[in-house]
Short mmCIF file of C-alpha atoms in Angstrom, two decimals:
data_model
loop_
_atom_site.label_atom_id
_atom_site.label_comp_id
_atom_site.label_asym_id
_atom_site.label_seq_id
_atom_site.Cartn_x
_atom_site.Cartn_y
_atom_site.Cartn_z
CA UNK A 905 33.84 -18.50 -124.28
CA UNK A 906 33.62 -15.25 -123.34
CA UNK A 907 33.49 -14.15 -127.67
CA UNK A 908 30.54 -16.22 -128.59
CA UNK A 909 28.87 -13.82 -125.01
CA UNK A 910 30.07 -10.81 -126.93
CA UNK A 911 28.58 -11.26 -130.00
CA UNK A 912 25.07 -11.12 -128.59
CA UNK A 913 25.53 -8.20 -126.51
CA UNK A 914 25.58 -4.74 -127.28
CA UNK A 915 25.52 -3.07 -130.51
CA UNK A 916 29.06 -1.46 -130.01
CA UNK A 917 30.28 -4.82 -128.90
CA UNK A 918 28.72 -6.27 -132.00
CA UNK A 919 29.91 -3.65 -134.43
CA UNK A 920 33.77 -4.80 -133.21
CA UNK A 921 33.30 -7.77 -133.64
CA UNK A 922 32.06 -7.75 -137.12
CA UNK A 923 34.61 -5.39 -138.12
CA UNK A 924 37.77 -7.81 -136.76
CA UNK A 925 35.72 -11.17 -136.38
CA UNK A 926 33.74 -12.44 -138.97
CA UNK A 927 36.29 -14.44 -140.46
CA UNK A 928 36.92 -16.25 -136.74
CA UNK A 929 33.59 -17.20 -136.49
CA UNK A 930 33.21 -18.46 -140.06
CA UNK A 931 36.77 -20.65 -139.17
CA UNK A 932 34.93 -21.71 -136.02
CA UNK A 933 31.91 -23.43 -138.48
CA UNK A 934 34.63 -26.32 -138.44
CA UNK A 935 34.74 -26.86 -135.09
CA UNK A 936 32.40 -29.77 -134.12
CA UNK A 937 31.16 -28.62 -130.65
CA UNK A 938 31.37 -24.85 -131.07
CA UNK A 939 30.43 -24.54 -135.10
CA UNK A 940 26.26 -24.31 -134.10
CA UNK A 941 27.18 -21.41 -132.04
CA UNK A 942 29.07 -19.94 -134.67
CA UNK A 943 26.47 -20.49 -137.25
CA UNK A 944 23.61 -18.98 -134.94
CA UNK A 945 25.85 -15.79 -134.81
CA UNK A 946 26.54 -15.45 -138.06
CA UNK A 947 23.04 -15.88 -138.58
CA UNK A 948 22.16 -13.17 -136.74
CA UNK A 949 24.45 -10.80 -138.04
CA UNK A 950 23.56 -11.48 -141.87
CA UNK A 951 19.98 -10.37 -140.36
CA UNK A 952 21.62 -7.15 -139.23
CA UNK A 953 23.78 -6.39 -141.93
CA UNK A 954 22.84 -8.64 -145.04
CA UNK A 955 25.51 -5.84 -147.51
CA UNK A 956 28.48 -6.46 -145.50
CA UNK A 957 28.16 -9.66 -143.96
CA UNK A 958 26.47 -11.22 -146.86
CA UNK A 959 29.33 -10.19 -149.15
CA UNK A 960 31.92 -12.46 -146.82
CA UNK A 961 29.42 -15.18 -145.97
CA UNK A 962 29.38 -15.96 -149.79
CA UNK A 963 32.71 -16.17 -151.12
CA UNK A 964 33.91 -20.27 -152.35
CA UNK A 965 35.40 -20.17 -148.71
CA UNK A 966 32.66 -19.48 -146.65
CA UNK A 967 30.05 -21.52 -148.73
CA UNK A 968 32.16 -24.74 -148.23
CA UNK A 969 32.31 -24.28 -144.92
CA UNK A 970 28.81 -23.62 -144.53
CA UNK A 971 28.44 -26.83 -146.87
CA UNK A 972 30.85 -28.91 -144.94
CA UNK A 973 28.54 -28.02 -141.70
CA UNK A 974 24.96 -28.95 -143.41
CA UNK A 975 26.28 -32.19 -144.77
CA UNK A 976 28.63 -33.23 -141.86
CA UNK A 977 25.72 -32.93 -138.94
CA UNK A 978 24.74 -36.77 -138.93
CA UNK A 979 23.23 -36.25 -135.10
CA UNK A 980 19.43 -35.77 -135.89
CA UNK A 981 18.78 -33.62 -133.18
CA UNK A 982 22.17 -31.20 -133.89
CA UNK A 983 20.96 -31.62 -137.50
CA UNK A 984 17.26 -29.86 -136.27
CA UNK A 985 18.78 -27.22 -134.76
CA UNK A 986 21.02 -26.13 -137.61
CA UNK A 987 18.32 -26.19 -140.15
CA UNK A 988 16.60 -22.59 -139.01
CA UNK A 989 19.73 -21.10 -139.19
CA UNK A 990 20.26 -22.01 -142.53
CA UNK A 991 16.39 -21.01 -143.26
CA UNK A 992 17.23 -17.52 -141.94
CA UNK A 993 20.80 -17.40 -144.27
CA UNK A 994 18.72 -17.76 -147.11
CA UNK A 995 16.39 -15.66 -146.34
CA UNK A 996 18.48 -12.77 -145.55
CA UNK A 997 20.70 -12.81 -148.68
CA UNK A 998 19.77 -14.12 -152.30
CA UNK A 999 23.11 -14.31 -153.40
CA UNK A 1000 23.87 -16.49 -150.71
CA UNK A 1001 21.12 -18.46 -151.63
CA UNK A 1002 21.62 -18.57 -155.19
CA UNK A 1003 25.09 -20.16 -154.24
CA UNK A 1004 23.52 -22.64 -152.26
CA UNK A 1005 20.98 -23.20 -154.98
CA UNK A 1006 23.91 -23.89 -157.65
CA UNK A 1007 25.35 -26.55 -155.22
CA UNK A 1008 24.26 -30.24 -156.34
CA UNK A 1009 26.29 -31.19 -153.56
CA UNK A 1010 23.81 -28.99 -150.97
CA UNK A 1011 20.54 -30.32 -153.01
CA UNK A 1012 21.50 -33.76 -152.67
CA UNK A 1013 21.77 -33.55 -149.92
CA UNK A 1014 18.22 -32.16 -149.05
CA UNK A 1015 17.37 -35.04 -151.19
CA UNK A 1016 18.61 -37.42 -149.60
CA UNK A 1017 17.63 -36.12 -145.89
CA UNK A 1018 14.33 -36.08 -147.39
CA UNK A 1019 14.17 -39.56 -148.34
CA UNK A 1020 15.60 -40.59 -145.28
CA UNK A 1021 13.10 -42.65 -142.92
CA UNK A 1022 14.35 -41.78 -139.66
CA UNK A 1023 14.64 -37.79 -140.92
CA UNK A 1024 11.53 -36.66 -138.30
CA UNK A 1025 8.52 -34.36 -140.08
CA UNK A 1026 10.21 -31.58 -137.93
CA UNK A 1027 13.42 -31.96 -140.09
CA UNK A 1028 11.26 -32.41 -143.25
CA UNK A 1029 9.48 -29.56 -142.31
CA UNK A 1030 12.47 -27.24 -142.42
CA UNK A 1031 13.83 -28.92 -145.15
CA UNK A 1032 11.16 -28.35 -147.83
CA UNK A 1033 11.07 -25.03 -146.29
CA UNK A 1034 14.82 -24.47 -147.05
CA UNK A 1035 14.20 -25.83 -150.62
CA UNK A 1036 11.22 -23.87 -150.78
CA UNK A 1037 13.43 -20.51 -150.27
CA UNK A 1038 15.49 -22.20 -153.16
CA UNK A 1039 13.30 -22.37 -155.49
CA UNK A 1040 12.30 -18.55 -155.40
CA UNK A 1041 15.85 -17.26 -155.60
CA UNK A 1042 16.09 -19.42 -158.98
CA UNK A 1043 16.22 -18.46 -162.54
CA UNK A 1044 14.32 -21.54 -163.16
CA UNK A 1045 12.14 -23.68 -160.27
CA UNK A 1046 11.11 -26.41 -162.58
CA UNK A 1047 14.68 -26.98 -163.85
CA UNK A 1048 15.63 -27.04 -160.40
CA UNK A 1049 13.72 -29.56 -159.24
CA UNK A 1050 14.19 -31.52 -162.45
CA UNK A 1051 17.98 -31.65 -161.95
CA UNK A 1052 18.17 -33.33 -159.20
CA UNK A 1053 15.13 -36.00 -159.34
CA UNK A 1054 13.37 -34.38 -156.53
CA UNK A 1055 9.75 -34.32 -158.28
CA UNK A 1056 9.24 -37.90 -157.43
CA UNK A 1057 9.89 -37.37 -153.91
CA UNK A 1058 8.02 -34.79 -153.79
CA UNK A 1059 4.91 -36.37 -154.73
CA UNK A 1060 5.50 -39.02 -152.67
CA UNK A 1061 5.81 -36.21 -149.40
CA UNK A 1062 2.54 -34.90 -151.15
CA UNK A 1063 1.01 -37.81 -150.40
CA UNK A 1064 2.45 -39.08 -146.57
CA UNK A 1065 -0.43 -38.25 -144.54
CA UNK A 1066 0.94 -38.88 -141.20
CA UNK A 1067 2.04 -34.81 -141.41
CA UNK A 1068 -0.41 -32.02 -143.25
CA UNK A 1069 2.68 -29.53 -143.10
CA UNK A 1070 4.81 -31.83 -144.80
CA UNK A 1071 2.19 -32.84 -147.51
CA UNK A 1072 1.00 -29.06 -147.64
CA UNK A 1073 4.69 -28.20 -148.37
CA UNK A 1074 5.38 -30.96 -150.55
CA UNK A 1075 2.41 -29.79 -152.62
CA UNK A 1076 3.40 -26.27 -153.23
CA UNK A 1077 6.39 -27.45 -154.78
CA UNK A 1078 5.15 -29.93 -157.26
CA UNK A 1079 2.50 -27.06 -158.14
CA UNK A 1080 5.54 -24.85 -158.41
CA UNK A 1081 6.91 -26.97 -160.79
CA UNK A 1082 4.06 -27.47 -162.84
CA UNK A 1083 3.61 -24.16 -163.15
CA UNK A 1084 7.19 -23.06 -164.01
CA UNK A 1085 7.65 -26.08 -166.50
CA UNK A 1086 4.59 -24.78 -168.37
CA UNK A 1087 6.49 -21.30 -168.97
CA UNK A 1088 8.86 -20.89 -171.67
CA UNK A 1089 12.44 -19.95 -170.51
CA UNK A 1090 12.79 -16.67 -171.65
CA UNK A 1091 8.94 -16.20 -169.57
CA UNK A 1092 9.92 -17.47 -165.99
CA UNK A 1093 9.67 -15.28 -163.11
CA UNK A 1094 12.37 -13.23 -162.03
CA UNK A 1095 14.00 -14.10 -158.47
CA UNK A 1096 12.41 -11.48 -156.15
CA UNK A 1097 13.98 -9.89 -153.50
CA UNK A 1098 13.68 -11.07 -149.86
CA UNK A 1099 12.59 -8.71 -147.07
CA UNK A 1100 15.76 -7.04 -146.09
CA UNK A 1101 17.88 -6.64 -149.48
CA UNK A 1102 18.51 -7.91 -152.29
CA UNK A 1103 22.15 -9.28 -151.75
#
């Protein structure tokens, strides 16, 4: 449709649009053929505009249909091509990510994709990455990970040679943990802000 060809044109085109139809593209995240589309557009606009778009993208509304997308993509390969979008969500708005972050629904998620043996070490790649962006937007990393019984698989990724990305990734994390379990609470690092702002 001719709206999804707007939103990547022009500025002035784009501007409109985010003005009048944010909320129509958010809607269209539950819509199973067009929602990727949606979600690469909203994407990019967060990117653009992290303040304004970021302040929509993370009310209860938004963030359950952003949920319902992640955990209703059973398709592997539909399931690949979501996860960099959701990398560059949480990238471009902490808030957004701490939301996420709060969400045992979201980490189990991850978990469980993790665990998964037909999950590819593309997927897993992206995955740890995602949790990875997690972790820094968190009061607490090591309570985190803790919560939700992820240190065990964890080490076990640490330790699956067949990929040195995964196992390099893996690794960071479990050092990230031992690290922020070490710390007394009132002594852990406070969540930093990401490259564009810190919304």
């Amino acid at each position: 449709p001719i709206i999804f060809s707007l939103a990547k044109s022009t500025n002035k085109s784009r501007t409109e649009l985010k003005r009048y139809g944010l909320q129509f593209y958010i809607d269209t995240l539950q819509d199973m053929y067009w929602r990727t589309h949606a979600l690469e557009i909203l994407a990019g606009w967060l990117h653009e505009d992290p303040v304004k778009v970021g302040f929509i993208l993370n009310t209860t509304e938004s963030i359950e249909k952003l949920l319902q997308l992640f955990t209703s993509t059973q398709n592997a390969v539909q399931f690949e091509k979501i996860l960099p979008l959701f990398r560059k969500i949480l990238s471009c708005s902490v808030r957004v990510n701490q939301s996420f972050g709060s969400s045992a629904q979201f980490i189990q998620q991850i978990k469980i994709r993790l665990e998964k043996k037909s999950s590819s070490n593309n997927i897993r790649i992206n995955l740890l990455k995602i949790f990875s962006l997690l972790t820094v937007a968190h009061p607490n990393a090591a309570k985190l990970i803790r919560d939700h019984d992820l240190l065990a698989v964890l080490k076990k990724l640490a330790e699956d040679k067949s990929s040195v990305i995964v196992m390099t990734l893996a690794q960071k994390l479990v050092d990230q943990y031992l690290h922020s379990s070490s710390l007394p609470e009132n002594q852990q690092p406070l969540p930093p802000s990401f490259s564009r702002a810190n919304v």
